[in-house]
XYZ file of C-alpha atoms in Angstrom:
737
model
C 100.815 -73.068 20.551
C 101.441 -69.395 19.692
C 99.464 -69.738 16.464
C 96.518 -71.286 18.345
C 96.518 -68.422 20.842
C 96.623 -65.933 17.995
C 93.652 -67.632 16.342
C 91.642 -67.364 19.581
C 92.392 -63.642 19.782
C 91.359 -63.138 16.167
C 88.154 -65.094 16.767
C 87.241 -62.885 19.700
C 88.064 -59.750 17.736
C 85.852 -60.830 14.825
C 82.954 -61.789 17.087
C 79.938 -59.548 16.493
C 78.719 -57.839 19.652
C 74.971 -58.381 19.826
C 72.448 -56.543 21.978
C 68.825 -57.171 22.940
C 66.515 -54.240 23.629
C 63.328 -55.069 25.524
C 61.051 -52.403 24.078
C 58.071 -53.198 26.333
C 58.089 -52.096 29.955
C 55.259 -54.407 31.127
C 53.568 -51.792 33.312
C 51.031 -48.989 32.908
C 52.807 -46.098 34.602
C 52.575 -43.870 31.510
C 48.984 -44.680 30.643
C 47.144 -43.094 28.779
C 50.165 -41.668 26.917
C 50.919 -45.241 25.816
C 47.392 -46.005 24.621
C 48.193 -45.374 20.964
C 51.974 -45.795 20.886
C 54.597 -47.807 22.763
C 56.497 -46.295 25.621
C 59.825 -46.709 23.811
C 58.635 -44.166 21.209
C 57.650 -41.506 23.742
C 59.911 -38.491 23.252
C 62.330 -37.281 25.903
C 64.003 -33.972 25.083
C 62.249 -34.197 21.698
C 63.817 -37.499 20.617
C 62.221 -40.966 21.018
C 63.417 -43.004 23.977
C 64.433 -45.840 21.677
C 66.770 -43.511 19.760
C 68.551 -42.545 22.983
C 69.033 -46.239 23.768
C 70.359 -46.981 20.282
C 72.718 -44.006 20.433
C 74.170 -45.311 23.692
C 74.680 -48.782 22.235
C 76.328 -47.352 19.116
C 78.781 -45.356 21.236
C 79.620 -48.575 23.086
C 80.547 -50.458 19.931
C 77.509 -52.731 19.619
C 77.097 -53.928 16.035
C 73.827 -55.885 15.919
C 70.666 -55.032 17.849
C 67.450 -57.004 18.201
C 64.516 -54.850 19.325
C 61.991 -57.120 21.042
C 58.466 -55.718 21.051
C 54.898 -56.903 21.385
C 52.578 -53.908 21.693
C 52.434 -51.531 18.725
C 55.167 -53.565 17.036
C 54.356 -52.105 13.604
C 54.998 -48.610 14.926
C 58.358 -49.697 16.296
C 59.323 -51.253 12.957
C 58.255 -48.142 11.055
C 60.151 -45.875 13.444
C 63.351 -47.879 12.951
C 62.963 -47.926 9.165
C 62.385 -44.153 9.043
C 65.232 -43.297 11.413
C 68.864 -42.652 10.591
C 69.684 -46.056 12.095
C 68.355 -47.719 8.963
C 71.304 -46.398 6.914
C 74.271 -48.773 6.531
C 76.692 -45.922 7.329
C 75.670 -46.009 10.993
C 77.438 -49.361 11.433
C 74.507 -50.638 13.470
C 72.292 -53.440 12.212
C 68.850 -53.265 13.838
C 66.357 -56.105 13.598
C 62.848 -55.635 15.060
C 61.455 -58.895 16.478
C 57.778 -59.162 17.303
C 56.987 -61.477 20.207
C 53.804 -63.449 20.784
C 50.672 -61.913 22.300
C 51.242 -64.056 25.383
C 54.348 -62.048 26.289
C 53.371 -60.379 29.570
C 56.762 -60.023 31.283
C 60.459 -59.655 30.587
C 60.825 -63.381 31.312
C 58.285 -64.224 28.604
C 60.247 -62.042 26.165
C 63.498 -63.826 27.017
C 61.881 -67.207 26.441
C 60.579 -66.010 23.085
C 64.068 -64.843 22.111
C 65.381 -68.311 22.938
C 62.873 -69.934 20.587
C 63.888 -67.567 17.743
C 67.522 -68.691 18.034
C 68.866 -65.271 16.984
C 71.532 -64.881 19.675
C 74.779 -66.708 18.958
C 77.177 -65.591 21.723
C 77.493 -63.335 24.758
C 75.101 -60.419 24.403
C 74.144 -57.082 25.974
C 70.665 -56.829 27.487
C 69.043 -53.406 28.001
C 65.583 -51.853 28.105
C 64.141 -49.581 25.450
C 63.973 -46.672 27.889
C 67.696 -46.461 28.688
C 69.704 -43.229 28.472
C 73.391 -44.076 28.874
C 76.859 -42.992 27.815
C 78.675 -45.769 29.710
C 81.268 -47.665 27.674
C 79.600 -51.055 27.590
C 82.524 -52.480 25.613
C 84.619 -52.247 28.791
C 81.977 -54.280 30.635
C 81.879 -56.832 27.812
C 85.653 -57.190 27.915
C 85.598 -57.722 31.686
C 82.795 -60.284 31.342
C 84.590 -62.253 28.617
C 87.871 -62.289 30.540
C 86.066 -63.713 33.535
C 84.327 -66.349 31.403
C 87.697 -67.691 30.271
C 88.397 -68.967 33.775
C 84.859 -69.436 35.058
C 82.220 -70.770 32.673
C 79.598 -70.447 35.413
C 79.881 -66.619 35.326
C 76.715 -66.088 33.315
C 75.915 -62.408 33.863
C 77.536 -59.073 34.687
C 75.192 -56.327 35.926
C 76.213 -52.683 35.523
C 75.605 -50.556 38.626
C 76.679 -47.067 39.573
C 77.316 -45.401 42.909
C 74.941 -42.641 43.946
C 73.898 -40.599 46.923
C 70.670 -41.377 48.744
C 68.983 -38.334 47.204
C 70.256 -38.694 43.656
C 67.316 -37.711 41.481
C 67.646 -40.624 39.088
C 67.681 -43.131 41.935
C 64.195 -44.563 42.182
C 62.583 -44.061 45.554
C 60.101 -46.813 44.870
C 62.317 -49.497 43.348
C 65.852 -50.087 44.602
C 67.922 -52.993 45.916
C 70.511 -54.185 48.402
C 73.573 -55.787 46.804
C 75.937 -58.020 48.760
C 79.249 -58.200 46.881
C 82.509 -60.035 47.297
C 84.931 -57.146 47.706
C 87.762 -59.004 45.986
C 85.954 -60.353 42.901
C 82.812 -58.138 42.601
C 80.682 -61.278 42.587
C 77.096 -60.598 43.603
C 76.462 -62.964 46.497
C 72.994 -61.787 47.453
C 70.360 -59.559 45.869
C 67.310 -58.227 47.674
C 64.850 -55.892 45.997
C 63.544 -52.998 48.079
C 60.291 -51.153 47.537
C 59.980 -47.680 49.001
C 56.646 -48.306 50.726
C 56.118 -49.887 53.122
C 59.583 -48.822 54.284
C 62.043 -51.605 54.949
C 64.532 -51.416 57.796
C 66.128 -54.869 57.623
C 67.739 -56.931 54.883
C 68.356 -60.576 55.740
C 71.595 -62.042 54.469
C 72.122 -65.825 54.410
C 74.596 -66.852 57.075
C 76.598 -69.097 54.771
C 77.581 -66.019 52.741
C 79.088 -64.402 55.824
C 80.907 -67.620 56.702
C 82.333 -68.431 53.275
C 83.253 -64.900 52.124
C 85.439 -63.034 54.620
C 85.558 -59.844 52.535
C 82.074 -58.634 51.613
C 80.391 -55.322 50.892
C 76.745 -54.621 51.654
C 75.646 -51.842 49.345
C 72.394 -49.923 49.228
C 73.926 -46.926 47.458
C 73.968 -48.424 43.969
C 71.786 -47.424 41.032
C 70.896 -50.432 38.915
C 71.589 -49.255 35.360
C 69.636 -52.192 33.892
C 72.552 -52.950 31.583
C 73.524 -56.608 31.631
C 76.168 -58.542 29.744
C 74.883 -62.099 29.526
C 76.145 -65.470 28.450
C 74.056 -67.431 25.985
C 73.190 -69.733 28.856
C 70.962 -67.031 30.411
C 68.337 -67.556 27.714
C 68.214 -71.297 28.320
C 67.785 -70.721 32.071
C 64.718 -68.580 31.367
C 63.438 -71.319 29.082
C 63.879 -73.920 31.828
C 62.212 -71.828 34.547
C 58.838 -70.449 33.516
C 58.355 -68.749 36.876
C 61.102 -66.268 36.018
C 59.185 -63.099 35.160
C 61.207 -60.122 36.309
C 64.921 -60.153 35.473
C 66.036 -58.895 38.880
C 63.381 -60.065 41.329
C 62.959 -63.501 39.788
C 65.962 -64.435 37.644
C 68.860 -62.866 39.577
C 67.332 -63.654 42.942
C 66.471 -67.175 41.831
C 69.947 -67.939 40.475
C 71.682 -66.622 43.599
C 69.476 -68.590 45.983
C 69.444 -71.863 44.020
C 71.354 -74.827 45.382
C 71.079 -76.596 42.022
C 72.130 -74.091 39.366
C 75.531 -73.182 40.872
C 75.884 -70.152 38.589
C 77.662 -66.872 39.311
C 76.516 -63.307 38.693
C 78.855 -60.330 38.954
C 78.524 -56.573 39.275
C 80.470 -53.981 37.335
C 80.565 -50.740 39.338
C 80.873 -47.965 36.757
C 83.101 -45.186 38.031
C 82.375 -42.836 35.146
C 79.520 -42.179 32.785
C 75.769 -41.850 33.071
C 73.046 -44.473 32.881
C 69.409 -44.357 33.949
C 66.075 -45.801 32.874
C 62.888 -43.849 32.247
C 60.865 -46.289 34.321
C 58.107 -43.885 35.390
C 56.984 -40.289 35.114
C 59.206 -39.199 37.994
C 62.352 -40.578 36.349
C 61.161 -39.062 33.052
C 61.378 -35.656 34.724
C 64.735 -36.401 36.387
C 66.441 -37.740 33.256
C 65.093 -34.879 31.141
C 66.725 -32.445 33.534
C 69.960 -34.470 33.539
C 70.114 -34.314 29.741
C 69.534 -30.557 29.706
C 72.067 -30.111 32.532
C 74.590 -32.024 30.361
C 75.218 -34.901 32.784
C 74.764 -37.243 29.825
C 77.455 -35.639 27.648
C 78.133 -36.326 24.786
C 74.450 -37.310 24.524
C 73.133 -33.738 24.662
C 70.927 -31.719 22.272
C 73.876 -29.834 20.738
C 76.201 -32.822 20.250
C 75.414 -36.550 19.796
C 71.696 -35.815 19.737
C 69.562 -38.806 18.678
C 66.892 -36.595 17.095
C 67.149 -35.058 13.652
C 67.145 -31.432 14.805
C 70.327 -29.537 15.654
C 70.292 -27.198 18.647
C 72.328 -24.269 19.927
C 73.355 -24.380 23.575
C 72.822 -21.023 25.284
C 73.743 -19.769 28.727
C 71.662 -21.303 31.510
C 71.307 -24.602 29.617
C 68.754 -23.199 27.202
C 68.496 -24.962 23.853
C 67.011 -23.463 20.686
C 67.040 -24.891 17.128
C 69.896 -23.789 14.910
C 67.482 -23.087 12.049
C 66.172 -19.975 13.869
C 62.598 -21.159 13.431
C 61.550 -20.368 17.023
C 59.524 -17.154 17.451
C 59.901 -15.539 20.888
C 58.040 -12.442 22.003
C 60.193 -9.675 23.459
C 58.217 -9.830 26.721
C 58.247 -13.608 27.197
C 60.524 -15.307 29.709
C 62.546 -18.435 28.956
C 64.022 -19.961 32.113
C 67.057 -22.184 32.612
C 67.119 -25.892 31.670
C 64.623 -25.378 28.866
C 64.493 -26.856 25.363
C 62.362 -25.293 22.621
C 61.493 -27.369 19.549
C 61.611 -26.021 15.992
C 58.855 -23.666 14.735
C 57.595 -23.083 18.276
C 56.019 -19.735 19.199
C 56.045 -18.188 22.680
C 53.829 -15.113 22.933
C 53.743 -11.964 25.087
C 54.257 -12.293 28.856
C 54.423 -16.096 28.621
C 56.877 -17.953 30.870
C 58.583 -21.250 30.052
C 60.626 -22.505 33.001
C 62.560 -25.797 33.247
C 60.398 -27.303 30.516
C 60.738 -29.167 27.230
C 58.616 -27.958 24.319
C 58.200 -30.007 21.147
C 58.111 -28.904 17.527
C 55.445 -26.551 16.149
C 53.993 -25.675 19.553
C 52.213 -22.418 20.391
C 52.299 -20.923 23.891
C 49.635 -18.249 24.460
C 49.907 -14.804 26.006
C 50.426 -14.809 29.773
C 50.648 -18.591 29.982
C 53.023 -20.181 32.511
C 54.768 -23.509 31.919
C 56.802 -24.831 34.827
C 58.423 -28.290 34.735
C 56.076 -29.112 31.870
C 56.760 -31.514 29.013
C 54.936 -30.825 25.760
C 55.199 -33.129 22.757
C 54.882 -31.884 19.155
C 52.046 -29.703 17.778
C 50.639 -28.644 21.153
C 48.647 -25.399 21.336
C 48.198 -23.737 24.735
C 45.820 -20.776 24.896
C 46.386 -17.530 26.803
C 46.458 -17.238 30.612
C 46.937 -20.963 31.259
C 49.072 -22.593 33.936
C 50.698 -25.991 33.323
C 52.901 -27.403 36.054
C 54.799 -30.705 36.316
C 52.707 -32.426 33.664
C 53.193 -34.338 30.403
C 51.121 -33.280 27.387
C 50.855 -35.497 24.304
C 51.086 -34.684 20.611
C 48.418 -32.474 19.044
C 46.761 -31.458 22.331
C 44.748 -28.212 22.447
C 44.456 -26.417 25.797
C 41.841 -23.663 25.975
C 42.205 -20.206 27.471
C 42.443 -19.892 31.236
C 42.950 -23.618 31.850
C 44.788 -25.030 34.857
C 46.708 -28.299 34.465
C 47.855 -29.454 37.897
C 50.973 -31.408 38.831
C 51.265 -35.002 37.767
C 48.595 -34.780 35.063
C 49.019 -36.904 31.932
C 47.238 -35.803 28.755
C 47.259 -38.242 25.827
C 47.576 -37.355 22.139
C 44.925 -35.286 20.303
C 42.948 -34.274 23.398
C 41.046 -31.002 23.202
C 40.467 -29.133 26.476
C 37.994 -26.259 26.350
C 38.494 -22.823 27.959
C 38.570 -22.812 31.742
C 39.414 -26.502 32.101
C 40.723 -27.472 35.530
C 42.603 -30.761 35.844
C 43.296 -31.949 39.360
C 46.662 -33.335 40.433
C 47.425 -36.689 38.777
C 44.432 -36.595 36.441
C 44.709 -38.794 33.336
C 42.953 -37.657 30.183
C 42.758 -39.304 26.768
C 40.831 -38.527 23.606
C 37.299 -39.785 23.224
C 37.176 -43.199 21.600
C 35.268 -46.420 21.292
C 35.533 -49.133 23.925
C 37.126 -51.534 21.457
C 40.089 -49.210 21.114
C 40.648 -48.827 24.823
C 41.652 -52.379 25.672
C 44.785 -52.516 23.538
C 47.063 -50.201 25.470
C 50.800 -50.623 25.734
C 52.066 -53.366 28.015
C 48.630 -54.638 28.982
C 48.838 -57.777 31.061
C 45.177 -58.125 31.962
C 42.615 -56.745 29.573
C 39.880 -57.544 32.071
C 41.279 -54.861 34.364
C 40.994 -52.328 31.548
C 37.449 -53.419 30.792
C 36.408 -52.769 34.392
C 38.257 -49.469 34.511
C 36.681 -48.381 31.229
C 33.242 -49.361 32.473
C 33.743 -47.314 35.627
C 35.096 -44.375 33.617
C 32.047 -44.407 31.326
C 29.614 -44.595 34.250
C 31.246 -41.709 36.116
C 32.129 -39.601 33.081
C 29.382 -37.019 33.765
C 31.044 -36.291 37.101
C 34.652 -36.785 36.045
C 34.333 -34.468 33.047
C 32.535 -31.598 34.757
C 35.825 -29.808 35.380
C 36.449 -29.695 31.619
C 35.736 -26.508 29.720
C 32.986 -26.123 27.137
C 33.794 -27.792 23.836
C 36.283 -30.255 25.312
C 36.883 -33.500 23.485
C 38.397 -35.640 26.203
C 37.873 -38.731 28.317
C 38.820 -38.448 32.009
C 39.975 -41.660 33.640
C 39.012 -42.494 37.236
C 41.583 -43.162 39.887
C 40.181 -46.459 41.117
C 42.662 -48.591 39.179
C 45.571 -46.164 39.248
C 45.329 -45.063 42.867
C 43.412 -47.699 44.767
C 44.490 -47.782 48.375
C 43.752 -51.416 49.137
C 47.243 -52.877 49.249
C 45.932 -56.428 49.307
C 44.847 -56.300 45.665
C 48.457 -56.130 44.484
C 50.441 -59.330 44.293
C 53.555 -57.248 43.645
C 54.397 -54.599 46.259
C 56.135 -52.625 43.527
C 52.796 -51.782 41.892
C 50.907 -50.932 45.084
C 49.272 -47.506 45.305
C 51.604 -45.944 47.853
C 54.757 -47.320 46.262
C 53.740 -45.987 42.860
C 53.260 -42.592 44.481
C 57.032 -42.549 44.978
C 57.477 -42.937 41.226
C 55.078 -40.377 39.783
C 55.753 -36.857 38.634
C 54.711 -34.055 40.976
C 54.009 -36.140 44.100
C 55.871 -34.972 47.213
C 54.577 -38.025 49.183
C 55.261 -36.016 52.365
C 52.757 -38.105 54.317
C 54.547 -41.390 53.592
C 57.198 -42.623 56.004
C 60.259 -43.948 54.198
C 63.589 -45.361 55.215
C 66.617 -46.666 53.408
C 67.122 -50.409 53.621
C 69.579 -51.509 56.252
C 71.215 -54.863 56.750
C 72.048 -57.288 59.505
C 75.577 -58.603 59.397
C 76.247 -59.317 63.066
C 74.785 -62.052 65.226
C 71.826 -59.914 66.251
C 69.697 -62.674 64.837
C 70.488 -65.014 67.723
C 66.950 -65.898 68.558
C 65.038 -69.090 68.962
C 65.380 -69.871 65.248
C 67.794 -72.597 64.296
C 70.826 -72.297 62.054
C 68.930 -74.120 59.331
C 66.237 -71.465 59.344
C 68.784 -68.663 59.297
C 70.683 -70.211 56.445
C 67.619 -71.157 54.420
C 67.085 -69.503 51.107
C 66.070 -65.924 51.788
C 63.271 -64.267 49.924
C 61.804 -60.817 49.716
C 58.673 -61.947 51.464
C 60.684 -63.152 54.440
C 62.332 -59.790 54.953
C 61.311 -57.826 57.999
C 59.689 -54.505 57.256
C 59.027 -51.733 59.688
C 55.426 -50.853 60.359
C 54.389 -47.666 58.587
C 53.231 -44.866 60.823
C 50.679 -43.888 58.198
C 48.305 -46.545 56.974
C 47.723 -46.722 53.237
C 44.167 -45.424 53.502
C 45.313 -42.507 55.674
C 47.970 -41.634 53.124
C 45.416 -41.573 50.335
C 43.025 -39.477 52.412
C 45.834 -37.092 53.279
C 46.465 -36.537 49.586
C 42.737 -36.113 48.982
C 42.502 -33.515 51.755
C 45.387 -31.641 50.162
C 43.632 -31.594 46.795
C 40.354 -30.453 48.381
C 42.175 -27.651 50.174
C 43.786 -26.500 46.930
C 40.423 -26.664 45.156
C 38.764 -24.561 47.866
C 41.652 -22.097 47.874
C 41.095 -21.564 44.155
C 37.347 -21.204 44.648
C 37.794 -18.647 47.455
C 40.497 -16.604 45.751
C 38.930 -16.654 42.258
C 35.323 -16.238 43.418
C 33.895 -19.412 41.872
C 30.168 -20.012 42.012
C 28.900 -22.430 44.658
C 27.684 -24.774 41.909
C 31.081 -24.979 40.205
C 32.897 -25.396 43.520
C 30.549 -28.196 44.590
C 30.918 -29.990 41.244
C 34.703 -30.024 41.595
C 34.440 -31.360 45.153
C 32.017 -34.085 44.075
C 34.401 -35.059 41.297
C 37.319 -35.243 43.727
C 35.330 -37.427 46.099
C 34.179 -39.862 43.408
C 37.632 -40.118 41.887
C 39.323 -40.738 45.244
C 36.548 -42.922 46.709
C 36.506 -41.345 50.186
C 33.525 -40.981 52.549
C 31.344 -37.879 52.169
C 32.222 -36.868 55.732
C 35.828 -36.220 54.631
C 34.625 -33.680 52.063
C 32.393 -31.982 54.623
C 35.303 -31.849 57.068
C 37.474 -30.127 54.480
C 34.770 -27.591 53.557
C 33.972 -26.708 57.182
C 37.653 -26.428 58.082
C 38.412 -24.211 55.076
C 35.539 -21.825 55.830
C 36.416 -21.592 59.527
C 40.090 -20.960 58.871
C 39.333 -18.298 56.240
C 37.292 -16.155 58.626
C 39.443 -13.136 59.641
C 40.008 -12.665 63.354
C 39.066 -9.122 64.431
C 38.650 -7.348 67.767
C 35.174 -6.868 69.162
C 32.178 -9.210 69.187
C 30.122 -7.212 66.692
C 32.842 -6.885 64.003
C 33.760 -10.553 64.475
C 30.135 -11.584 64.065
C 29.974 -9.514 60.876
C 33.029 -11.300 59.407
C 31.540 -14.682 60.271
C 28.220 -13.740 58.667
C 29.979 -12.480 55.532
C 31.832 -15.773 55.002
C 28.935 -18.054 55.922
C 26.533 -16.063 53.726
C 28.919 -16.491 50.776
C 30.153 -20.062 51.249
C 28.067 -21.774 53.953
C 25.641 -23.436 51.521
C 28.602 -25.311 50.023
C 28.521 -27.591 53.107
C 25.221 -29.074 51.936
C 25.635 -28.675 48.187
C 28.312 -31.378 48.159
C 25.517 -33.907 48.802
C 24.032 -35.914 51.647
C 22.641 -33.131 53.892
C 23.398 -34.044 57.508
C 23.102 -31.175 59.975
C 24.135 -33.249 62.994
C 27.347 -34.255 61.262
C 27.992 -30.646 60.271
C 27.725 -29.433 63.890
C 29.899 -32.328 65.103
C 32.580 -31.523 62.511
C 32.466 -27.819 63.383
C 32.857 -28.608 67.080
C 35.798 -30.928 66.604
C 37.617 -28.569 64.224
C 37.213 -25.595 66.550
C 38.269 -27.719 69.529
C 41.475 -28.784 67.779
C 42.374 -25.326 66.449
C 42.931 -21.845 67.817
C 39.356 -20.828 66.897
C 37.448 -22.545 69.663
C 36.090 -19.140 70.766
C 34.301 -18.750 67.397
C 32.252 -21.940 67.730
C 29.096 -20.379 69.178
C 28.988 -17.480 66.736
C 29.573 -19.710 63.712
C 26.932 -22.194 64.866
C 24.432 -19.352 65.347
C 24.988 -18.056 61.807
C 24.701 -21.575 60.370
C 21.363 -21.876 62.171
C 20.167 -18.465 60.975
C 21.068 -19.392 57.367
C 19.148 -22.711 57.641
C 22.301 -24.725 57.039
C 21.602 -26.590 60.284
C 18.238 -26.959 61.979
C 17.238 -26.675 65.625
C 16.756 -30.438 65.889
C 20.268 -30.930 64.456
C 21.752 -28.904 67.292
C 19.714 -30.773 69.904
C 20.594 -34.192 68.507
C 24.289 -33.292 68.327
C 24.231 -32.034 71.916
C 22.681 -35.299 73.122
C 25.532 -37.399 71.702
C 28.133 -38.639 74.227
C 30.916 -37.670 71.801
C 29.832 -34.035 71.921
C 30.717 -33.874 75.613
C 34.075 -35.495 75.025
C 33.437 -38.916 76.521
C 36.330 -41.379 76.106
C 38.740 -38.524 75.208
C 42.094 -38.840 76.990
C 43.714 -35.669 75.667
C 43.110 -33.146 78.451
C 43.309 -30.040 76.292
C 40.998 -31.471 73.653
C 38.582 -32.601 76.358
C 38.492 -29.095 77.849
C 37.771 -27.525 74.462
C 35.063 -30.060 73.646
C 33.387 -29.386 76.980
C 33.575 -25.620 76.362
C 31.830 -25.984 73.018
C 29.315 -28.393 74.530
C 28.414 -25.791 77.176
C 28.083 -23.147 74.457
C 25.719 -25.510 72.645
C 23.720 -25.978 75.861
C 23.316 -22.217 76.193
C 22.170 -21.953 72.610
C 19.588 -24.706 73.141
C 18.404 -22.897 76.282
C 17.961 -19.714 74.258
C 16.049 -21.626 71.604
C 13.788 -23.080 74.321
C 13.108 -19.627 75.736
C 12.425 -18.281 72.277
C 9.962 -21.099 71.621
C 8.274 -20.397 74.969
C 7.971 -16.700 74.138
C 6.618 -17.551 70.703
C 4.051 -19.923 72.212
C 2.933 -17.304 74.734
C 2.684 -14.709 71.996
C 0.624 -16.989 69.826
C -1.617 -17.878 72.777
C -2.170 -14.209 73.651
C -2.910 -13.391 70.078
C -5.509 -16.141 69.897
C -7.248 -14.887 73.066
C -7.370 -11.379 71.648
C -8.916 -12.660 68.490
C -11.575 -14.493 70.540
C -12.384 -11.290 72.477
C -12.756 -9.398 69.253
C -15.059 -12.094 67.968
C -17.229 -11.809 71.050
């Protein structure tokens, strides 16, 4: 007996620890950065994501790794062969495995792995965008010990406690875990999207009855590190509807009355683990690395890249080879990493940013929360904020790159380029090259998006500077507000807003998921219905106070306001200002009235308030003379609508007393006609009919009376003109006689 036990121990000790890396992410959140290379090879802190994942697995004692990839598989293979991981001294055997073209989800990849027959025992499953220093060998040991007594324990998920506002905790993709407090078994899993906000999580009643000691947790970060039994692969093979590992596989196993399998959670007390799932988490994890939360995976220690860095005060990192050239008058802020052979010129500022190798930052340029890949050149007097810029990009002098913008490799932006928030720009290319992007699951969608982009390119590209070589993508596919077009709530427009860099989503109402554990559910439903297999679709969600379309329009209004602020403060021409507004409208697909509302409101609010009727009239004339024609230059001249918008804005602001004077100047400048004023005045809405708000009604009636007086004056003026013309004609007749 003792010898047999010893043999079992030796067998376990000699067992090779295998790991599977799913290199594809099966979404398009980084497009167009992933048009010409896979997401797992995007750099974070100047080292490819895949290298960070491999470094974490090596620290954890993994010996054999299978990298599963479909898109750009040859690039992945070449990257592995050219990396330090290809040397035998690393102790890590890496095998790239190319899956079939029909691999459109993580479930498809798992089924393909099963057919290859490469996994021989319990294995570690991670994604190719993982940054982690957690000791996975401890999780493996716990999993194997449990399997000795319970062969139905097929998976152990690694989770980590976090606060509600932890920056690496996804606001758009989280979950509620129901755990057995004594065994850490996961009894129930319910995915939670950030929008629409969810206030209730339904827990099957039999769980409450059969497990007296449970925890309901919504404070856990899913590290996406799983230790799996070999049986997991066969379960994917047997169930072709398993697509997502959490939403489909874990949820399906836990709610199945037939499988009778167990899944456990390992709550990591120490260490760091997070996935770069989207541009927002890219920003958060970059800052965590530079702030040394990932130690020893930091630029000056176990750095996955080939360059060695010095760590300076304020978490500034510069190459040890002294190849960086910094002007004496430039400013390098905290939490900043500068790649080798980078130059930062006079008066330039680099704040909380990561700069790749061989970059050039021009005089007076400001980079704030910006991420530049290798060989990027930024001209003088540019501003780049909360954006990601691909390899080899050229940014011309005086350009403005707004928050959330993504610029793909080799794009050239001419001087004076203005990119709006969340713009996506790629290099010019042929249509045949645009339908093979990373993680594509429906090439037809890309065909339609490309067709729309080509049709609207004259408008979309008008904000680019002269000499630009770039292709601006529309927002129809990336930011469409119609929630019904998405089968998966996770990829809906408003939910993806919670996961993109630079979006404050202040107009979206959110709430953390709660849970019902008492008998509050005593309603007319029967016990059978309460105990039936729960699903995400059956969960009760609170009604959002802001409808999806309103949220999108709110963001559009914000962008229009910022565009007009720039035009006013920098003295843009009316033509350039109108082109930018037309581009915003076409990209966001909002009614023309919304643009006119924003223009009228911005002009009215910019008019200085001064004492005295004559000086006030002069200020109004100055602003309307300069910017009034912009109201009609945006397209679709409609004087009645202009007067109606002016009335409503004045009635809902503190500038109701300016309505008459502004309307008079608009009339004098031929922005609205006499018939426009008459037709507006005849509308029931102008008098405030069906308005219940007393204060608004009073203001509308005040402006309506002012309009009546103006019409009366116009009538008198016409009468005087007619009399004058009549008298003149009689005089001419007398002279003739």
